Amino acid sequence: VTAVAKRQDMVVHQRDPLNAESPPEVLGAAMQTPLDAFYMRNHGPVPKLDASTWRLRVGGDVDCELELSLDKLQERFPPRELTATLQCAGNRRAGLIAVRDIPGEVPWRGGATGTASWRGVALRDVLAVAGLGSEAKYVAFLGADVSEEADPPQPFGASIPRHKAMAGEVLLAWQMNGRPLTPLHGAPLRVVVPGYIGARSVKWVTEITARAEPSENYFQASAYRLLTPELDPDLAPPGSGVALGAIAVNADILSPADGSTVAAGPVEIIGYAFAGGDRHIVRVDVSDDGGARWRQAELIDPPAPWAWRRWRVTFTLPRGRHQIVARAWDSAAATQPERAEHVWNPKGYANNAWPRVNVDAV
Amino acid sequence: VTAVAKRQDMVVHQRDPLNAESPPEVLGAAMQTPLDAFYMRNHGPVPKLDASTWRLRVGGDVDCELELSLDKLQERFPPRELTATLQCAGNRRAGLIAVRDIPGEVPWRGGATGTASWRGVALRDVLAVAGLGSEAKYVAFLGADVSEEADPPQPFGASIPRHKAMAGEVLLAWQMNGRPLTPLHGAPLRVVVPGYIGARSVKWVTEITARAEPSENYFQASAYRLLTPELDPDLAPPGSGVALGAIAVNADILSPADGSTVAAGPVEIIGYAFAGGDRHIVRVDVSDDGGARWRQAELIDPPAPWAWRRWRVTFTLPRGRHQIVARAWDSAAATQPERAEHVWNPKGYANNAWPRVNVDAV
């Protein structure tokens, strides 16, 4: 927990396991989130791994099983680097909790997301050497972190479809923002699945398994699923609802803060927008009257296939109460649903309703 | 226009050029839309092409230019077949016109879409033989149909990004639902770009050009773009707004019809849902009270990567007026925006707001 103590401004929701989100000012300040302010979402204690004895096993439906040390991985495969936004499936859950309570889940605001450059090898290159079997429709990852939250307790795991695993962008990464991965972020090696919910980017990865079916791990089969509103997550059988993967178009307002007081006159509104899958952000609209009239925000960051785009716009606010609203559009002309009550779901995932911030101009 | 006369039930919006949509009952009756009821969207007269003299030229930034007859194309490349939904970017425009008029555009209801099996060769296979240059970030198509609607008049054209062109699903097709392509649907050869707006699936294709930039054709650079609401399409310079490509999650109610009278008691609601890009439909909710309470519909069609899923649900409606509403969810947990006024745009594209149907139960 030392790393958290280093930054007093992290929003710590839970200490054991450690769950903390980034302060909005830090997210707004740069396209790449500083390593020590990057959100941390854990389901168990941070495992203590020795990089010199750690091994990655690649198996399941492959022609040739592999066991790789970190040195061997780095020698054998060409390095790849890309900038990608990670986003927790529960990011912005607080907006859903405001509609109806979601007990037992972390009440993330909009800071369970961040953008970093990642350096590692392409999962595709490793799988090409292993030789994916024709029945291998999924590729599963297993971490070294054991979660007591799972039923039964088990290491954190996930899986992604074959087409995603074989797309070039999925990395096995050992560097973040040009620095060695820290233990808190998955050292010695983590998966980075750009465009997918953070839960698929398994930290402390030790096993990669080619499979005919999605992983049966608790965090793939039971958690991180979009359930219909009437279901009780504790009673719904594994496989209920829909496993989350690609991330829908989303945005949040980073500044000003909800409920804050600002000086009447020009007020700069700053936020981020992100779309996963094979999409990117093409436009962000902002309103200062609750969504009746809109203006286009300036997109600060250039378009990039796997990264968010921060945005800003200045409104001249007269004295009084104003509701600032934002909505992003992705490259498929998809935009966000208006109201959180319409995306509410029992586990509180994937809230991409319009973010709203009330400010008093004085 | 003979083909239209064959079916009295097609909804003909315009005869020259021919623009007609499918009747809702036909769309609801089968996963594959009958050839003679498939929507037709034209920007000029149907060209009269002789398949024996027709040639396809492949050029631009390629290692090796190709000129292919239909026979040569069929001999040289392996046949591919897939089922894909085509959907006009203007499908459901009538719902936007109800918010604010959109002069000069076809007032499509929800029938400018349909699903067919397509047989042809993979564009990827053809481009692999031609050898795409490293600077070729786009692949452009040109048809033989000359449009007077364009400024200046020109053949219909489009382009798609390289990654899509090299994905296996883009076909150069000569068969539709197991039968030879008809002149009205692009014979002898048309492009089929699954998951993208119909306008990219160029009919009567004669030229394929690898390029560093998107096509400068009117229908790529000026039309089929999402403009912000305040822009005047006649004054906006080419390149304004965002070129449409992948299709956002959408749905429509096919039965009962809006404004119809039904017998009080059990009423079956039928519709379709579709999501383009790399997504598919995972769930459809239907409400009989304007969106306050929802029930999950049964998905009639199996999940398929490039095709819609029809759905149905039965409500027991007491006497009175009821508003039926539907909303679909795609594999990225994206759902539809609630109100058409929030997706209104000057050319009336990409309306994916909740479909609403008012019925009187008597």
XYZ file of C-alpha atoms in Angstrom:
724
model
C 0.000 0.000 0.000
C 3.138 2.154 -0.039
C 2.416 3.257 -3.601
C -0.931 4.655 -2.556
C 0.523 6.487 0.399
C 2.885 8.201 -2.041
C -0.084 9.991 -3.567
C -2.473 11.434 -1.065
C -4.841 12.382 -3.868
C -5.792 8.860 -4.984
C -9.408 8.009 -4.174
C -9.047 4.822 -2.144
C -12.272 2.823 -1.977
C -10.832 -0.247 -0.299
C -7.428 -1.177 1.174
C -7.671 -4.978 1.176
C -7.879 -5.779 -1.646
C -6.562 -2.444 -2.843
C -9.047 -0.549 -4.980
C -8.263 3.061 -5.784
C -9.130 5.438 -8.589
C -7.321 8.408 -10.095
C -8.135 11.968 -9.108
C -9.932 13.758 -11.973
C -7.371 16.581 -12.185
C -4.594 14.085 -12.897
C -6.593 12.388 -15.671
C -7.331 15.739 -17.276
C -3.725 16.947 -17.156
C -2.160 14.619 -19.750
C -3.071 11.988 -22.304
C -0.923 9.458 -20.444
C -1.806 8.853 -16.853
C 1.190 8.927 -14.480
C 2.145 5.480 -13.282
C 1.720 6.301 -9.593
C -1.768 7.733 -10.216
C -3.085 4.937 -12.439
C -6.207 3.267 -11.057
C -5.815 -0.040 -9.251
C -8.537 -2.653 -9.265
C -7.776 -5.829 -7.338
C -9.740 -8.875 -6.271
C -7.101 -10.258 -3.926
C -3.753 -9.483 -2.339
C -0.941 -8.382 -4.649
C 1.125 -11.539 -5.254
C 4.832 -11.431 -4.542
C 6.499 -12.796 -7.670
C 10.203 -13.202 -8.344
C 10.818 -12.248 -11.985
C 13.818 -14.588 -12.165
C 11.830 -17.703 -11.250
C 8.456 -16.645 -12.726
C 7.395 -18.636 -15.810
C 4.620 -18.240 -18.352
C 3.005 -21.485 -19.501
C 1.149 -21.573 -22.826
C -1.002 -24.657 -23.311
C -4.430 -26.104 -24.009
C -5.387 -26.598 -27.641
C -1.994 -25.741 -29.138
C 0.421 -27.720 -31.305
C 3.287 -27.097 -28.961
C 3.211 -26.133 -25.286
C 5.564 -23.375 -24.217
C 7.166 -22.463 -20.924
C 8.810 -19.077 -21.065
C 10.924 -17.096 -18.646
C 10.764 -13.321 -18.925
C 14.228 -13.299 -20.532
C 13.217 -15.893 -23.071
C 9.993 -14.056 -23.918
C 11.939 -10.853 -24.493
C 14.640 -12.579 -26.572
C 12.376 -14.689 -28.693
C 9.678 -12.227 -29.759
C 9.915 -8.736 -31.248
C 8.997 -5.925 -28.857
C 5.739 -4.084 -29.529
C 4.550 -0.820 -28.056
C 1.200 0.919 -28.117
C -0.816 3.446 -26.169
C -4.042 2.062 -24.785
C -6.718 3.144 -22.359
C -7.717 0.668 -19.691
C -11.159 1.071 -18.183
C -12.760 -0.896 -15.394
C -16.182 -2.324 -16.309
C -17.403 -0.701 -13.081
C -16.117 2.767 -13.964
C -18.852 5.386 -13.276
C -20.822 2.880 -11.172
C -21.598 5.701 -8.727
C -24.009 7.051 -11.349
C -25.914 3.761 -11.282
C -25.884 3.538 -7.480
C -27.569 6.965 -7.454
C -30.477 5.334 -9.308
C -30.680 2.220 -7.123
C -28.186 0.791 -4.638
C -25.682 -1.851 -5.781
C -24.431 -3.484 -2.585
C -21.031 -5.153 -2.404
C -19.491 -3.436 -5.417
C -16.884 -0.667 -5.453
C -18.635 2.718 -5.961
C -16.263 3.928 -8.673
C -16.683 7.453 -9.932
C -15.118 8.247 -13.319
C -11.492 7.592 -12.357
C -11.329 3.794 -12.781
C -9.700 4.386 -16.136
C -6.391 5.634 -17.448
C -4.165 5.672 -20.481
C -0.597 4.394 -20.718
C 1.937 3.299 -23.264
C 2.565 -0.411 -22.938
C 5.623 -2.325 -24.103
C 5.771 -6.061 -24.440
C 5.288 -8.762 -27.038
C 2.209 -9.414 -29.130
C 0.065 -12.297 -27.864
C -0.395 -13.146 -31.557
C 3.329 -13.733 -31.993
C 3.439 -16.083 -29.009
C 0.335 -17.980 -30.145
C 1.770 -18.280 -33.662
C 4.757 -20.169 -32.250
C 2.558 -22.321 -30.010
C 0.207 -23.004 -32.943
C -3.462 -22.446 -32.090
C -5.617 -25.530 -32.645
C -8.578 -25.236 -34.996
C -11.020 -25.757 -32.102
C -9.453 -23.008 -30.014
C -12.178 -20.385 -30.178
C -11.035 -18.662 -26.975
C -7.785 -17.830 -25.256
C -7.837 -17.807 -21.449
C -5.483 -16.058 -19.027
C -4.777 -16.944 -15.417
C -3.104 -14.644 -12.889
C -1.149 -15.406 -9.741
C -3.502 -13.417 -7.492
C -5.918 -15.544 -5.491
C -9.292 -13.975 -4.791
C -11.392 -14.801 -1.751
C -14.258 -12.935 -3.422
C -14.618 -15.709 -5.960
C -16.835 -18.698 -5.295
C -14.873 -20.882 -4.685
C -11.699 -18.816 -4.000
C -9.447 -18.972 -7.074
C -6.849 -17.044 -9.030
C -8.179 -14.210 -11.176
C -8.823 -15.306 -14.756
C -10.432 -14.210 -17.998
C -10.736 -15.138 -21.655
C -11.071 -13.378 -24.989
C -12.285 -14.638 -28.375
C -9.722 -16.035 -30.798
C -10.131 -13.175 -33.298
C -9.178 -10.688 -30.604
C -6.302 -12.827 -29.327
C -4.926 -13.000 -32.872
C -5.375 -9.287 -33.572
C -1.997 -7.628 -33.211
C -2.932 -5.236 -30.427
C -3.149 -7.628 -27.480
C 0.139 -7.428 -25.568
C 1.968 -9.323 -22.874
C 3.524 -6.258 -21.303
C 6.394 -5.629 -18.895
C 6.604 -1.851 -19.278
C 4.123 0.944 -18.628
C 4.882 4.520 -19.669
C 8.503 3.551 -20.356
C 9.117 2.163 -16.875
C 9.145 -1.386 -15.587
C 5.718 -2.609 -14.554
C 5.288 -2.248 -10.782
C 4.050 -5.121 -8.595
C 0.753 -3.255 -8.159
C 0.187 -3.202 -11.920
C 1.016 -6.825 -12.613
C 4.805 -7.311 -12.625
C 6.580 -9.147 -14.014
C 4.068 -9.550 -16.880
C 0.468 -8.590 -17.517
C -1.961 -8.922 -20.378
C -3.173 -5.717 -22.046
C -6.347 -6.175 -24.124
C -6.922 -2.767 -25.746
C -10.580 -1.811 -26.215
C -11.873 -4.412 -23.741
C -12.922 -3.987 -20.117
C -9.947 -3.874 -17.777
C -10.853 -7.217 -16.217
C -9.627 -9.028 -19.339
C -6.157 -7.463 -18.999
C -5.048 -10.053 -16.465
C -2.181 -8.988 -14.187
C 0.584 -11.296 -12.904
C -0.251 -13.675 -15.737
C 1.184 -17.182 -15.408
C -0.952 -19.286 -17.758
C -2.360 -18.826 -21.241
C -4.714 -21.590 -22.376
C -6.308 -22.098 -25.786
C -9.849 -23.430 -25.337
C -13.001 -24.320 -27.240
C -15.149 -22.416 -24.728
C -14.772 -19.220 -22.684
C -12.910 -19.571 -19.396
C -14.889 -21.081 -16.534
C -13.052 -18.841 -14.115
C -15.395 -17.030 -11.714
C -14.449 -13.615 -13.135
C -15.414 -14.676 -16.662
C -18.360 -16.990 -15.997
C -20.046 -15.254 -13.031
C -18.671 -11.745 -12.477
C -18.251 -9.056 -15.122
C -21.523 -9.927 -16.800
C -24.343 -7.642 -17.806
C -27.397 -9.023 -16.025
C -30.968 -7.930 -16.716
C -32.312 -5.634 -13.976
C -34.618 -8.171 -12.339
C -31.855 -10.746 -11.658
C -30.269 -11.205 -8.226
C -26.509 -11.616 -8.796
C -26.214 -13.934 -5.784
C -28.858 -16.306 -7.132
C -28.245 -16.074 -10.901
C -26.460 -19.218 -12.168
C -23.016 -18.874 -13.826
C -23.474 -17.864 -17.440
C -26.498 -15.630 -16.780
C -26.602 -12.450 -18.813
C -23.809 -11.456 -21.139
C -20.042 -11.525 -20.591
C -18.573 -8.061 -21.031
C -15.796 -7.568 -23.557
C -15.488 -4.550 -25.843
C -16.287 -1.194 -24.252
C -19.174 0.974 -25.494
C -18.749 4.686 -26.257
C -18.421 6.615 -22.996
C -17.355 9.971 -21.589
C -16.942 11.710 -18.269
C -16.610 15.287 -17.100
C -13.398 15.768 -15.091
C -13.713 19.458 -14.301
C -15.531 21.279 -12.778
C -16.590 18.876 -10.043
C -20.229 18.053 -9.438
C -21.724 20.337 -6.783
C -18.883 22.841 -7.012
C -19.062 26.607 -7.028
C -17.386 28.485 -9.864
C -16.935 32.161 -10.634
C -19.599 33.390 -13.082
C -18.019 34.044 -16.492
C -15.888 31.785 -18.699
C -15.611 28.270 -17.257
C -13.520 25.584 -18.920
C -15.106 22.130 -18.959
C -12.654 19.243 -19.333
C -13.282 15.536 -19.757
C -12.392 12.333 -21.525
C -14.159 10.121 -24.045
C -13.408 6.572 -25.078
C -14.844 3.869 -27.321
C -13.551 0.316 -27.340
C -13.790 -2.549 -29.769
C -12.651 -1.373 -33.187
C -14.026 2.141 -32.690
C -12.648 5.525 -31.761
C -14.067 8.863 -30.639
C -14.971 11.273 -33.429
C -16.937 13.988 -31.610
C -17.943 15.190 -28.160
C -20.894 17.515 -27.499
C -21.302 19.485 -24.287
C -24.352 21.290 -22.952
C -24.634 23.807 -20.106
C -28.406 23.529 -19.826
C -28.999 19.880 -19.049
C -28.920 18.713 -22.658
C -31.248 21.127 -24.453
C -28.534 22.850 -26.527
C -25.116 21.438 -27.386
C -21.738 22.669 -28.532
C -18.878 20.634 -29.895
C -15.891 20.349 -27.608
C -12.321 20.586 -28.860
C -10.684 17.160 -28.892
C -7.336 17.586 -27.163
C -5.768 14.232 -28.015
C -5.272 13.028 -31.591
C -7.327 10.058 -32.773
C -5.595 6.800 -31.863
C -7.020 3.328 -32.276
C -6.936 2.251 -28.631
C -6.809 5.432 -26.602
C -9.204 7.962 -25.153
C -9.451 11.538 -26.336
C -9.557 14.227 -23.725
C -11.719 17.213 -24.639
C -12.394 20.759 -23.489
C -14.846 23.571 -24.123
C -15.408 26.916 -22.443
C -18.877 28.136 -21.529
C -19.650 31.594 -20.234
C -21.868 30.848 -17.268
C -24.063 33.557 -15.797
C -24.818 33.495 -12.072
C -27.020 30.620 -11.056
C -27.220 26.849 -11.129
C -26.171 25.088 -14.351
C -26.214 21.453 -15.375
C -23.245 20.532 -17.563
C -23.848 17.425 -19.686
C -21.562 15.644 -22.150
C -22.076 12.997 -24.799
C -19.490 11.395 -27.080
C -19.930 9.880 -30.541
C -17.832 7.018 -31.873
C -16.748 6.148 -35.400
C -19.936 4.104 -35.927
C -22.077 7.179 -35.146
C -23.044 5.555 -31.863
C -23.698 7.919 -28.988
C -24.511 7.518 -25.315
C -27.891 6.819 -23.739
C -29.330 9.773 -21.868
C -30.257 8.355 -18.500
C -28.487 6.110 -16.008
C -31.790 4.489 -15.045
C -31.920 2.995 -18.537
C -28.558 1.277 -18.268
C -28.866 0.258 -14.601
C -27.916 -3.401 -14.054
C -27.552 -5.495 -10.886
C -23.725 -5.568 -10.828
C -23.399 -1.961 -11.938
C -21.280 -2.352 -15.058
C -20.853 -0.354 -18.242
C -22.512 2.890 -17.189
C -22.215 5.031 -20.279
C -25.173 7.326 -19.681
C -24.572 11.053 -20.195
C -22.374 12.393 -17.400
C -24.017 15.344 -15.601
C -22.395 17.889 -13.317
C -24.253 20.592 -11.422
C -22.362 23.815 -10.710
C -23.290 27.070 -9.049
C -21.862 30.167 -10.717
C -21.522 33.047 -8.245
C -38.935 -1.088 -62.652
C -40.381 -4.469 -63.624
C -39.035 -6.038 -60.450
C -40.954 -3.569 -58.336
C -44.172 -4.106 -60.247
C -43.831 -7.792 -59.417
C -44.383 -6.972 -55.778
C -47.207 -4.587 -55.103
C -46.249 -4.484 -51.438
C -42.868 -2.751 -51.799
C -42.890 0.777 -50.383
C -41.724 2.843 -53.360
C -40.428 6.273 -52.337
C -39.060 7.283 -55.730
C -39.132 5.759 -59.232
C -36.207 7.582 -60.870
C -33.818 6.768 -59.390
C -35.560 3.755 -57.914
C -35.769 3.831 -54.137
C -38.011 1.300 -52.450
C -38.107 -0.383 -49.065
C -39.342 -3.762 -47.917
C -42.749 -4.218 -46.331
C -42.385 -4.953 -42.598
C -44.308 -8.251 -42.766
C -41.802 -9.635 -45.261
C -38.822 -8.668 -43.081
C -40.423 -10.304 -40.072
C -41.268 -13.546 -41.874
C -37.755 -14.963 -42.372
C -34.130 -14.335 -41.450
C -33.278 -14.014 -45.149
C -35.148 -11.368 -47.077
C -36.563 -12.605 -50.412
C -34.624 -11.284 -53.364
C -37.618 -9.567 -54.957
C -38.508 -7.810 -51.698
C -34.993 -6.624 -50.808
C -34.728 -2.843 -50.442
C -33.305 -0.878 -53.365
C -31.402 2.339 -52.819
C -30.138 4.035 -55.980
C -28.561 7.362 -56.811
C -28.877 7.042 -60.582
C -30.347 4.872 -63.325
C -29.588 1.147 -63.182
C -26.673 0.626 -65.610
C -27.049 -1.947 -68.357
C -23.942 -4.100 -68.129
C -23.032 -7.084 -70.278
C -21.427 -9.676 -68.013
C -19.369 -11.063 -70.895
C -17.640 -7.740 -71.634
C -17.672 -6.302 -68.101
C -14.231 -6.063 -66.468
C -13.037 -5.308 -62.956
C -9.870 -3.205 -62.746
C -7.775 -3.303 -59.567
C -5.191 -0.542 -59.357
C -3.771 2.393 -57.430
C -1.119 1.636 -54.816
C -0.685 -2.053 -55.665
C 2.313 -4.072 -56.801
C 0.475 -5.436 -59.778
C -2.608 -4.080 -61.538
C -5.308 -6.583 -62.387
C -8.041 -6.647 -64.983
C -10.482 -9.446 -64.368
C -13.455 -10.788 -66.263
C -16.186 -12.436 -64.226
C -15.032 -15.875 -65.433
C -11.442 -15.161 -64.459
C -12.471 -13.873 -61.031
C -14.491 -17.020 -60.405
C -11.730 -19.325 -61.660
C -8.843 -17.675 -59.911
C -10.178 -17.162 -56.384
C -11.898 -19.547 -53.986
C -15.630 -18.926 -53.541
C -16.771 -17.548 -50.189
C -20.280 -17.345 -48.817
C -21.728 -15.549 -45.840
C -25.014 -14.176 -44.555
C -24.971 -10.436 -43.997
C -27.458 -7.721 -43.257
C -27.296 -4.617 -45.419
C -28.710 -1.447 -43.960
C -29.032 1.948 -45.565
C -27.514 4.788 -43.512
C -30.875 6.532 -43.943
C -32.921 3.632 -42.586
C -35.498 4.921 -40.049
C -34.995 8.501 -41.251
C -38.771 9.040 -40.927
C -38.251 9.088 -37.156
C -35.836 11.995 -37.514
C -38.082 13.856 -39.964
C -40.816 13.679 -37.317
C -38.508 15.757 -35.092
C -37.509 18.288 -37.747
C -37.870 18.157 -41.536
C -35.005 16.824 -43.669
C -35.728 18.072 -47.180
C -34.397 16.263 -50.244
C -33.743 12.929 -48.568
C -35.722 9.702 -48.897
C -38.093 9.338 -45.892
C -37.193 5.718 -45.186
C -39.123 3.923 -42.498
C -37.525 0.788 -41.037
C -37.451 -1.266 -44.246
C -34.269 0.045 -45.870
C -32.505 -3.041 -44.576
C -32.498 -6.736 -45.294
C -30.490 -9.898 -44.853
C -29.196 -12.196 -47.580
C -26.618 -14.880 -48.142
C -23.936 -13.596 -50.477
C -21.589 -15.675 -52.604
C -18.490 -14.327 -54.253
C -14.771 -14.006 -53.625
C -13.071 -12.331 -50.681
C -11.766 -8.852 -51.452
C -8.781 -9.863 -49.293
C -7.878 -12.675 -51.679
C -7.965 -10.333 -54.676
C -5.920 -7.668 -52.887
C -3.390 -10.283 -51.801
C -2.704 -11.109 -55.457
C -2.563 -7.429 -56.437
C -0.275 -6.709 -53.469
C -1.415 -3.734 -51.377
C 1.227 -0.990 -51.117
C 2.377 0.064 -47.672
C 0.829 3.525 -48.132
C -2.557 2.117 -49.117
C -4.580 2.988 -46.028
C -7.906 2.872 -47.907
C -9.500 0.820 -50.637
C -11.940 2.642 -52.934
C -14.728 1.212 -55.093
C -16.320 2.751 -58.160
C -19.619 1.648 -59.688
C -20.949 1.945 -63.240
C -24.012 3.956 -62.173
C -23.752 7.685 -62.847
C -25.564 9.927 -60.393
C -26.947 13.327 -61.308
C -27.471 13.933 -57.578
C -23.719 14.226 -57.105
C -21.935 17.538 -57.501
C -20.552 17.252 -60.157
C -22.448 14.240 -61.610
C -20.258 11.137 -61.244
C -20.386 7.387 -60.799
C -21.263 6.172 -57.306
C -18.169 5.469 -55.214
C -17.016 4.704 -51.686
C -13.989 3.622 -49.696
C -13.246 1.550 -46.623
C -10.179 1.440 -44.373
C -7.448 -1.062 -45.169
C -8.057 -3.163 -42.052
C -11.656 -3.709 -43.131
C -10.694 -4.400 -46.742
C -8.247 -7.055 -45.534
C -10.683 -8.648 -43.093
C -12.034 -11.783 -44.671
C -15.694 -10.796 -44.666
C -15.738 -8.209 -47.463
C -16.974 -9.934 -50.622
C -17.131 -9.244 -54.332
C -20.427 -11.038 -54.862
C -22.333 -12.381 -57.851
C -24.980 -14.366 -55.983
C -27.649 -13.347 -53.483
C -29.724 -15.957 -51.651
C -28.373 -18.649 -53.975
C -29.474 -16.912 -57.148
C -27.560 -14.779 -59.635
C -27.428 -11.128 -58.664
C -30.131 -9.195 -60.522
C -29.367 -5.961 -62.414
C -31.223 -4.032 -59.703
C -28.898 -5.390 -57.019
C -25.624 -4.779 -58.831
C -25.079 -7.503 -61.464
C -22.701 -8.709 -62.598
C -20.680 -7.944 -59.435
C -21.164 -5.889 -56.288
C -19.206 -5.225 -53.158
C -20.667 -6.465 -49.858
C -19.138 -4.807 -46.787
C -20.761 -6.591 -43.835
C -21.361 -4.413 -40.782
C -20.982 -1.126 -42.676
C -23.668 1.200 -44.032
C -25.109 -0.040 -47.313
C -23.542 2.839 -49.258
C -20.107 1.208 -48.961
C -21.389 -1.977 -50.641
C -20.963 -0.511 -54.121
C -23.105 -2.122 -56.844
C -22.014 -2.631 -60.480
C -18.409 -2.308 -59.303
C -15.849 -1.741 -62.079
C -12.838 -0.297 -60.260
C -11.035 -1.043 -57.020
C -8.295 1.431 -56.131
C -5.805 1.287 -53.270
C -5.222 4.785 -51.903
C -3.460 6.727 -49.153
C -6.627 8.726 -48.430
C -10.362 8.008 -48.425
C -12.104 8.273 -51.785
C -12.845 11.800 -52.985
C -16.040 10.552 -54.588
C -19.065 12.689 -53.695
C -20.741 9.823 -51.849
C -17.745 9.366 -49.567
C -16.512 12.950 -49.170
C -19.813 14.880 -49.096
C -22.802 12.573 -48.688
C -23.161 9.846 -46.075
C -21.569 11.946 -43.372
C -22.818 12.651 -39.879
C -23.031 16.447 -39.660
C -23.593 18.388 -36.463
C -27.164 19.714 -36.209
C -26.360 23.357 -36.943
C -24.685 22.660 -40.321
C -26.448 23.260 -43.643
C -25.606 20.271 -45.876
C -25.717 22.469 -48.991
C -23.135 24.879 -47.590
C -20.903 22.550 -45.572
C -17.594 21.938 -47.401
C -16.665 18.363 -48.428
C -15.142 16.578 -45.475
C -17.421 18.244 -42.888
C -18.594 16.008 -40.096
C -17.746 12.326 -39.976
C -17.873 9.715 -42.734
C -20.201 6.890 -41.776
C -18.849 3.351 -41.765
C -19.702 0.737 -39.147
C -23.328 0.638 -38.038
C -24.341 1.333 -34.434
C -26.706 -0.931 -32.491
C -30.246 -0.497 -33.783
C -33.682 -2.111 -33.757
C -37.110 -1.620 -35.226
C -40.594 -2.877 -34.472
C -42.107 -4.614 -37.518
C -45.457 -5.594 -36.085
C -47.924 -4.268 -35.014
C -47.845 -1.122 -37.134
C -47.745 2.314 -35.577
C -51.260 3.706 -35.173
C -52.918 0.329 -35.674
C -55.826 -1.157 -33.780
C -55.404 -4.606 -32.233
C -57.715 -6.894 -30.332
C -57.237 -6.541 -26.573
C -55.512 -9.635 -25.191
C -52.264 -11.331 -26.229
C -50.459 -9.349 -28.933
C -47.233 -10.565 -30.502
C -44.614 -7.872 -31.074
C -42.048 -8.688 -33.784
C -38.953 -6.789 -34.872
C -35.320 -6.926 -35.848
C -32.097 -5.784 -34.218
C -28.667 -5.313 -35.725
C -25.215 -4.095 -34.713
C -22.417 -3.564 -37.201
C -18.663 -3.297 -36.921
C -17.351 -6.274 -34.972
C -20.424 -6.510 -32.756
C -23.562 -8.583 -32.617
C -26.912 -8.409 -30.834
C -27.034 -10.071 -27.414
C -30.370 -8.885 -26.013
C -33.545 -7.011 -26.905
C -35.881 -5.432 -24.347
C -39.462 -4.455 -25.129
C -41.851 -2.260 -23.161
C -45.613 -1.805 -23.533
C -45.745 1.351 -21.434
C -43.443 3.743 -23.252
C -40.252 2.492 -21.623
C -41.075 2.401 -17.921
C -40.965 -1.394 -17.574
C -39.174 -3.833 -19.891
C -39.256 -7.500 -20.768
C -36.678 -9.463 -22.687
C -37.761 -10.554 -26.138
C -37.012 -13.987 -27.532
C -34.263 -13.790 -30.154
C -35.547 -15.735 -33.146
C -32.361 -15.900 -35.208
C -29.131 -17.437 -33.898
C -26.181 -15.132 -33.263
C -24.175 -14.640 -36.456
C -21.292 -12.240 -36.927
C -22.785 -10.103 -39.710
C -26.527 -10.618 -39.536
C -29.490 -9.192 -37.714
C -31.511 -11.102 -35.144
C -35.254 -10.958 -35.400
C -37.075 -11.029 -32.073
C -40.555 -11.499 -30.677
C -42.427 -11.132 -27.425
C -46.103 -11.350 -26.516
C -47.781 -8.784 -24.294
C -51.295 -9.079 -22.977
C -52.716 -5.660 -23.723
C -55.836 -4.442 -21.955
C -58.198 -2.081 -23.798
C -56.710 1.328 -24.369
C -53.762 3.090 -25.963
C -50.309 1.527 -25.480
C -46.875 2.663 -26.536
C -44.628 -0.250 -27.517
C -40.919 0.552 -27.287
C -37.877 -1.590 -28.071
C -34.175 -1.294 -27.360
C -31.385 -3.659 -28.360
C -28.018 -4.294 -26.683
C -24.878 -5.303 -28.541
C -21.909 -7.413 -27.491
C -20.145 -4.319 -26.092
C -23.123 -3.639 -23.759
C -24.001 -0.649 -25.926
C -27.667 0.184 -26.143
C -29.744 2.697 -28.081
C -30.356 6.336 -27.213
C -33.889 7.053 -26.041
C -34.992 9.970 -28.178
C -34.745 10.738 -31.892
C -34.251 14.440 -31.140
C -30.891 13.552 -29.615
C -29.586 11.825 -32.736
C -31.153 14.221 -35.261
C -28.640 15.336 -37.908
C -29.034 17.435 -41.080
C -28.851 14.559 -43.578
C -30.879 12.215 -41.404
C -28.515 9.296 -41.036
C -28.011 6.610 -38.432
C -31.253 6.978 -36.493
C -30.921 4.363 -33.778
C -33.199 5.932 -31.190
C -35.717 3.629 -29.504
C -38.435 2.660 -31.972
C -41.916 3.499 -30.656
C -45.261 2.217 -31.889
C -48.639 3.369 -30.598
C -51.471 0.854 -30.726
C -55.093 0.935 -29.631
C -56.317 -2.285 -28.087
C -60.111 -2.643 -28.454
